[in-house]
PDB file of C-alpha atoms in Angstrom:
ATOM      1  CA  LEU X   1     -70.649  20.518 -41.517  1.00 81.00           C
ATOM      2  CA  THR X   2     -69.423  18.222 -44.219  1.00 79.00           C
ATOM      3  CA  GLU X   3     -68.025  21.103 -46.424  1.00 87.00           C
ATOM      4  CA  ALA X   4     -66.478  22.931 -43.492  1.00 91.00           C
ATOM      5  CA  VAL X   5     -64.559  20.017 -42.401  1.00 91.00           C
ATOM      6  CA  GLN X   6     -63.437  19.307 -45.928  1.00 92.00           C
ATOM      7  CA  LEU X   7     -62.307  22.991 -46.283  1.00 93.00           C
ATOM      8  CA  ILE X   8     -60.559  23.127 -42.979  1.00 95.00           C
ATOM      9  CA  ASP X   9     -58.727  19.839 -43.729  1.00 95.00           C
ATOM     10  CA  ARG X  10     -55.723  21.109 -45.701  1.00 94.00           C
ATOM     11  CA  LYS X  11     -55.067  23.993 -42.962  1.00 95.00           C
ATOM     12  CA  LEU X  12     -54.975  21.200 -40.314  1.00 96.00           C
ATOM     13  CA  LYS X  13     -52.687  19.149 -42.289  1.00 96.00           C
ATOM     14  CA  LEU X  14     -50.304  21.873 -42.979  1.00 95.00           C
ATOM     15  CA  ARG X  15     -50.311  22.690 -38.913  1.00 95.00           C
ATOM     16  CA  SER X  16     -49.930  18.902 -38.153  1.00 97.00           C
ATOM     17  CA  GLN X  17     -53.262  19.242 -36.331  1.00 96.00           C
ATOM     18  CA  GLN X  18     -55.921  16.575 -35.933  1.00 96.00           C
ATOM     19  CA  LEU X  19     -59.646  16.834 -35.815  1.00 96.00           C
ATOM     20  CA  GLU X  20     -61.590  14.500 -33.459  1.00 96.00           C
ATOM     21  CA  LEU X  21     -65.201  13.792 -34.678  1.00 93.00           C
ATOM     22  CA  ALA X  22     -67.916  12.630 -32.392  1.00 91.00           C
ATOM     23  CA  PHE X  23     -71.424  12.588 -33.361  1.00 83.00           C
ATOM     24  CA  ALA X  24     -74.703  11.857 -31.311  1.00 81.00           C
ATOM     25  CA  ALA X  25     -76.464   8.519 -32.225  1.00 74.00           C
ATOM     26  CA  VAL X  26     -79.746   9.896 -32.732  1.00 70.00           C
ATOM     27  CA  ALA X  27     -80.453  11.897 -36.010  1.00 64.00           C
ATOM     28  CA  ALA X  28     -82.045  15.538 -35.506  1.00 73.00           C
ATOM     29  CA  ALA X  29     -82.349  18.291 -37.941  1.00 77.00           C
ATOM     30  CA  VAL X  30     -82.175  21.929 -37.677  1.00 80.00           C
ATOM     31  CA  ILE X  31     -83.084  24.711 -40.393  1.00 80.00           C
ATOM     32  CA  GLY X  32     -80.573  26.917 -41.667  1.00 82.00           C
ATOM     33  CA  ASP X  33     -79.237  28.419 -44.881  1.00 85.00           C
ATOM     34  CA  PRO X  34     -76.314  25.910 -45.735  1.00 84.00           C
ATOM     35  CA  VAL X  35     -74.000  28.593 -47.039  1.00 88.00           C
ATOM     36  CA  GLU X  36     -74.166  30.665 -43.805  1.00 91.00           C
ATOM     37  CA  LEU X  37     -74.025  27.739 -41.718  1.00 90.00           C
ATOM     38  CA  GLN X  38     -70.858  26.492 -43.474  1.00 91.00           C
ATOM     39  CA  GLN X  39     -69.363  30.162 -43.149  1.00 90.00           C
ATOM     40  CA  VAL X  40     -70.252  29.938 -39.380  1.00 92.00           C
ATOM     41  CA  PHE X  41     -68.682  26.629 -38.893  1.00 93.00           C
ATOM     42  CA  LEU X  42     -65.774  27.069 -41.092  1.00 91.00           C
ATOM     43  CA  ASN X  43     -64.916  30.307 -39.265  1.00 88.00           C
ATOM     44  CA  LEU X  44     -65.228  28.506 -35.927  1.00 91.00           C
ATOM     45  CA  LEU X  45     -62.773  25.834 -37.053  1.00 92.00           C
ATOM     46  CA  ASN X  46     -60.506  28.162 -38.543  1.00 88.00           C
ATOM     47  CA  ALA X  47     -60.454  30.235 -35.337  1.00 86.00           C
ATOM     48  CA  ALA X  48     -59.754  26.930 -33.111  1.00 89.00           C
ATOM     49  CA  SER X  49     -56.946  26.017 -35.409  1.00 91.00           C
ATOM     50  CA  ASP X  50     -55.568  29.242 -35.227  1.00 87.00           C
ATOM     51  CA  ARG X  51     -55.682  29.055 -31.349  1.00 86.00           C
ATOM     52  CA  THR X  52     -54.177  25.546 -31.180  1.00 91.00           C
ATOM     53  CA  PRO X  53     -50.570  24.923 -31.346  1.00 91.00           C
ATOM     54  CA  GLY X  54     -49.029  23.001 -34.198  1.00 92.00           C
ATOM     55  CA  GLY X  55     -49.512  19.176 -33.755  1.00 94.00           C
ATOM     56  CA  GLY X  56     -52.596  19.580 -31.215  1.00 94.00           C
ATOM     57  CA  THR X  57     -55.897  18.293 -31.560  1.00 95.00           C
ATOM     58  CA  LEU X  58     -59.237  20.170 -32.142  1.00 95.00           C
ATOM     59  CA  LYS X  59     -62.524  18.415 -31.384  1.00 96.00           C
ATOM     60  CA  LEU X  60     -66.011  18.691 -32.997  1.00 95.00           C
ATOM     61  CA  ALA X  61     -68.907  17.055 -31.528  1.00 94.00           C
ATOM     62  CA  THR X  62     -72.726  16.810 -31.844  1.00 91.00           C
ATOM     63  CA  ALA X  63     -75.307  16.080 -29.306  1.00 90.00           C
ATOM     64  CA  ASN X  64     -78.958  15.777 -29.697  1.00 87.00           C
ATOM     65  CA  LEU X  65     -80.320  17.163 -26.557  1.00 87.00           C
ATOM     66  CA  THR X  66     -84.159  17.328 -25.567  1.00 85.00           C
ATOM     67  CA  GLY X  67     -85.391  19.599 -28.379  1.00 86.00           C
ATOM     68  CA  VAL X  68     -81.754  21.182 -28.962  1.00 90.00           C
ATOM     69  CA  VAL X  69     -79.059  20.159 -31.462  1.00 91.00           C
ATOM     70  CA  GLU X  70     -75.693  21.215 -29.872  1.00 94.00           C
ATOM     71  CA  ILE X  71     -72.395  21.594 -31.830  1.00 94.00           C
ATOM     72  CA  ALA X  72     -69.348  21.907 -29.943  1.00 95.00           C
ATOM     73  CA  ILE X  73     -65.761  22.955 -31.415  1.00 94.00           C
ATOM     74  CA  GLN X  74     -63.013  22.646 -28.988  1.00 94.00           C
ATOM     75  CA  ASP X  75     -59.580  23.901 -29.231  1.00 92.00           C
ATOM     76  CA  ALA X  76     -56.177  22.896 -27.607  1.00 89.00           C
ATOM     77  CA  SER X  77     -55.264  26.397 -26.569  1.00 83.00           C
ATOM     78  CA  LEU X  78     -54.222  27.788 -23.306  1.00 72.00           C
ATOM     79  CA  GLY X  79     -57.757  28.531 -22.608  1.00 63.00           C
ATOM     80  CA  LEU X  80     -56.768  31.901 -21.321  1.00 51.00           C
ATOM     81  CA  GLY X  81     -59.871  33.706 -22.275  1.00 52.00           C
ATOM     82  CA  ALA X  82     -62.784  33.069 -24.671  1.00 50.00           C
ATOM     83  CA  GLU X  83     -63.222  35.674 -27.311  1.00 52.00           C
ATOM     84  CA  PRO X  84     -66.402  37.916 -26.049  1.00 53.00           C
ATOM     85  CA  LEU X  85     -69.521  37.944 -28.263  1.00 52.00           C
ATOM     86  CA  THR X  86     -69.796  41.714 -27.650  1.00 55.00           C
ATOM     87  CA  ASP X  87     -68.600  44.432 -25.373  1.00 58.00           C
ATOM     88  CA  SER X  88     -71.001  45.984 -22.853  1.00 59.00           C
ATOM     89  CA  ALA X  89     -72.648  48.266 -25.448  1.00 62.00           C
ATOM     90  CA  GLY X  90     -73.641  45.239 -27.745  1.00 59.00           C
ATOM     91  CA  ASN X  91     -70.671  46.067 -30.229  1.00 60.00           C
ATOM     92  CA  PRO X  92     -68.162  43.344 -31.210  1.00 56.00           C
ATOM     93  CA  PRO X  93     -65.074  43.567 -29.378  1.00 55.00           C
ATOM     94  CA  GLU X  94     -62.036  45.232 -30.741  1.00 54.00           C
ATOM     95  CA  VAL X  95     -58.336  44.677 -30.585  1.00 45.00           C
ATOM     96  CA  ASN X  96     -56.007  47.775 -31.313  1.00 43.00           C
ATOM     97  CA  GLY X  97     -59.190  49.570 -32.452  1.00 48.00           C
ATOM     98  CA  VAL X  98     -59.996  46.744 -35.071  1.00 46.00           C
ATOM     99  CA  PRO X  99     -63.286  44.992 -34.752  1.00 50.00           C
ATOM    100  CA  LEU X 100     -63.279  41.276 -34.110  1.00 57.00           C
ATOM    101  CA  LEU X 101     -66.267  40.443 -36.464  1.00 66.00           C
ATOM    102  CA  GLY X 102     -66.014  36.509 -36.688  1.00 74.00           C
ATOM    103  CA  MET X 103     -67.983  35.704 -33.416  1.00 76.00           C
ATOM    104  CA  ALA X 104     -70.220  38.757 -34.056  1.00 79.00           C
ATOM    105  CA  ILE X 105     -71.234  37.542 -37.706  1.00 84.00           C
ATOM    106  CA  ALA X 106     -71.442  33.881 -36.382  1.00 87.00           C
ATOM    107  CA  ARG X 107     -73.555  34.872 -33.550  1.00 87.00           C
ATOM    108  CA  ASN X 108     -76.045  36.858 -35.858  1.00 89.00           C
ATOM    109  CA  ILE X 109     -76.309  33.999 -38.466  1.00 91.00           C
ATOM    110  CA  VAL X 110     -76.987  31.583 -35.714  1.00 92.00           C
ATOM    111  CA  ALA X 111     -79.485  33.808 -34.043  1.00 92.00           C
ATOM    112  CA  ARG X 112     -81.529  34.364 -37.363  1.00 91.00           C
ATOM    113  CA  PHE X 113     -82.015  30.582 -37.503  1.00 89.00           C
ATOM    114  CA  GLY X 114     -83.258  30.460 -33.863  1.00 91.00           C
ATOM    115  CA  GLY X 115     -79.947  29.126 -32.311  1.00 93.00           C
ATOM    116  CA  VAL X 116     -77.499  30.708 -29.613  1.00 93.00           C
ATOM    117  CA  ILE X 117     -73.618  30.493 -29.601  1.00 91.00           C
ATOM    118  CA  ARG X 118     -71.318  30.824 -26.650  1.00 89.00           C
ATOM    119  CA  SER X 119     -67.706  30.742 -26.078  1.00 85.00           C
ATOM    120  CA  ASP X 120     -66.091  29.082 -22.816  1.00 86.00           C
ATOM    121  CA  ALA X 121     -62.605  28.915 -21.839  1.00 83.00           C
ATOM    122  CA  VAL X 122     -60.813  26.875 -19.124  1.00 83.00           C
ATOM    123  CA  PRO X 123     -57.246  27.795 -18.135  1.00 80.00           C
ATOM    124  CA  GLY X 124     -55.048  24.893 -19.560  1.00 78.00           C
ATOM    125  CA  ALA X 125     -57.913  23.129 -21.020  1.00 82.00           C
ATOM    126  CA  GLY X 126     -58.881  25.415 -24.300  1.00 88.00           C
ATOM    127  CA  THR X 127     -61.694  27.069 -25.557  1.00 88.00           C
ATOM    128  CA  THR X 128     -64.975  25.613 -26.504  1.00 92.00           C
ATOM    129  CA  VAL X 129     -67.466  27.162 -28.722  1.00 91.00           C
ATOM    130  CA  THR X 130     -70.918  25.818 -28.817  1.00 94.00           C
ATOM    131  CA  VAL X 131     -73.651  26.345 -31.086  1.00 94.00           C
ATOM    132  CA  ARG X 132     -77.091  25.303 -30.167  1.00 94.00           C
ATOM    133  CA  PHE X 133     -80.188  25.110 -32.432  1.00 92.00           C
ATOM    134  CA  PRO X 134     -83.664  24.053 -31.790  1.00 90.00           C
ATOM    135  CA  VAL X 135     -84.637  20.568 -33.364  1.00 86.00           C
ATOM    136  CA  VAL X 136     -87.273  20.904 -36.027  1.00 79.00           C
ATOM    137  CA  SER X 137     -89.739  18.284 -36.684  1.00 70.00           C
ATOM    138  CA  ALA X 138     -89.970  16.465 -40.013  1.00 64.00           C
ATOM    139  CA  LYS X 139     -93.517  18.004 -40.537  1.00 64.00           C
ATOM    140  CA  HIS X 140     -92.240  21.545 -39.725  1.00 61.00           C
ATOM    141  CA  ARG X 141     -88.827  21.023 -41.656  1.00 57.00           C
ATOM    142  CA  LYS X 142     -90.803  20.133 -44.925  1.00 57.00           C
ATOM    143  CA  GLN X 143     -93.116  22.948 -44.785  1.00 54.00           C
ATOM    144  CA  TRP X 144     -90.389  25.292 -44.149  1.00 51.00           C
ATOM    145  CA  VAL X 145     -88.046  24.324 -47.108  1.00 48.00           C
ATOM    146  CA  VAL X 146     -91.119  24.330 -49.484  1.00 42.00           C
ATOM    147  CA  GLN X 147     -91.975  27.993 -48.163  1.00 43.00           C
ATOM    148  CA  LYS X 148     -88.327  28.866 -48.751  1.00 44.00           C
ATOM    149  CA  ALA X 149     -88.199  27.302 -52.283  1.00 42.00           C
ATOM    150  CA  GLY X 150     -85.405  24.633 -51.287  1.00 44.00           C
ATOM    151  CA  ARG X 151     -82.934  27.221 -50.394  1.00 47.00           C
ATOM    152  CA  VAL X 152     -82.666  25.785 -46.949  1.00 45.00           C
ATOM    153  CA  ARG X 153     -82.081  22.479 -45.873  1.00 49.00           C
ATOM    154  CA  PRO X 154     -81.249  20.362 -42.827  1.00 48.00           C
ATOM    155  CA  LEU X 155     -77.776  20.972 -41.288  1.00 52.00           C
ATOM    156  CA  ALA X 156     -76.095  17.867 -42.347  1.00 49.00           C
ATOM    157  CA  PHE X 157     -72.769  15.901 -42.041  1.00 48.00           C
ATOM    158  CA  GLN X 158     -71.906  13.260 -44.940  1.00 46.00           C
ATOM    159  CA  GLY X 159     -75.409  13.668 -46.245  1.00 48.00           C
ATOM    160  CA  ARG X 160     -77.096  12.805 -42.760  1.00 51.00           C
ATOM    161  CA  PRO X 161     -78.781  15.528 -40.471  1.00 49.00           C
ATOM    162  CA  VAL X 162     -76.426  16.441 -37.736  1.00 50.00           C
ATOM    163  CA  GLY X 163     -76.649  14.067 -34.819  1.00 46.00           C
ATOM    164  CA  ALA X 164     -77.041  10.975 -36.848  1.00 44.00           C
ATOM    165  CA  ASP X 165     -74.852   8.247 -36.136  1.00 42.00           C
ATOM    166  CA  GLN X 166     -71.447   8.610 -38.034  1.00 40.00           C
ATOM    167  CA  HIS X 167     -70.069   5.265 -37.684  1.00 38.00           C
TER     168      HIS X 167
END
């Protein structure tokens, strides 16, 4: 998350937008390819910025639920409709015949690491995209990282596992 927040910072400043960060107090770790997860969160933050009027506020929050880490990104749009993840045939949605691949790609990456993603819109209150990953125990995390030759690491913000107190 650190890199995604740093990469979106300039765009937010240019649009006079704020990003509110709220992190759970209890640390938890998830497993995933850091480059792909950065891509997911950068794409989600970028889309939230695009939907939010200049001067608006986006929110990024983590929660450590029972056995699950949740990352939620909320924009300040009109909340008129969440981008669907797929159409009725399971294909990415289209606008004027052009596929909207962002959410479909994000969903596929998240699913590969055992997670789920959903998009919810509330009229007048914005759209919230929520990503959930299963929590991985330290024992299993260590075994997984060794098996993958260190390519994968726990999802972290400022060097600490997501869900760690960021104060």
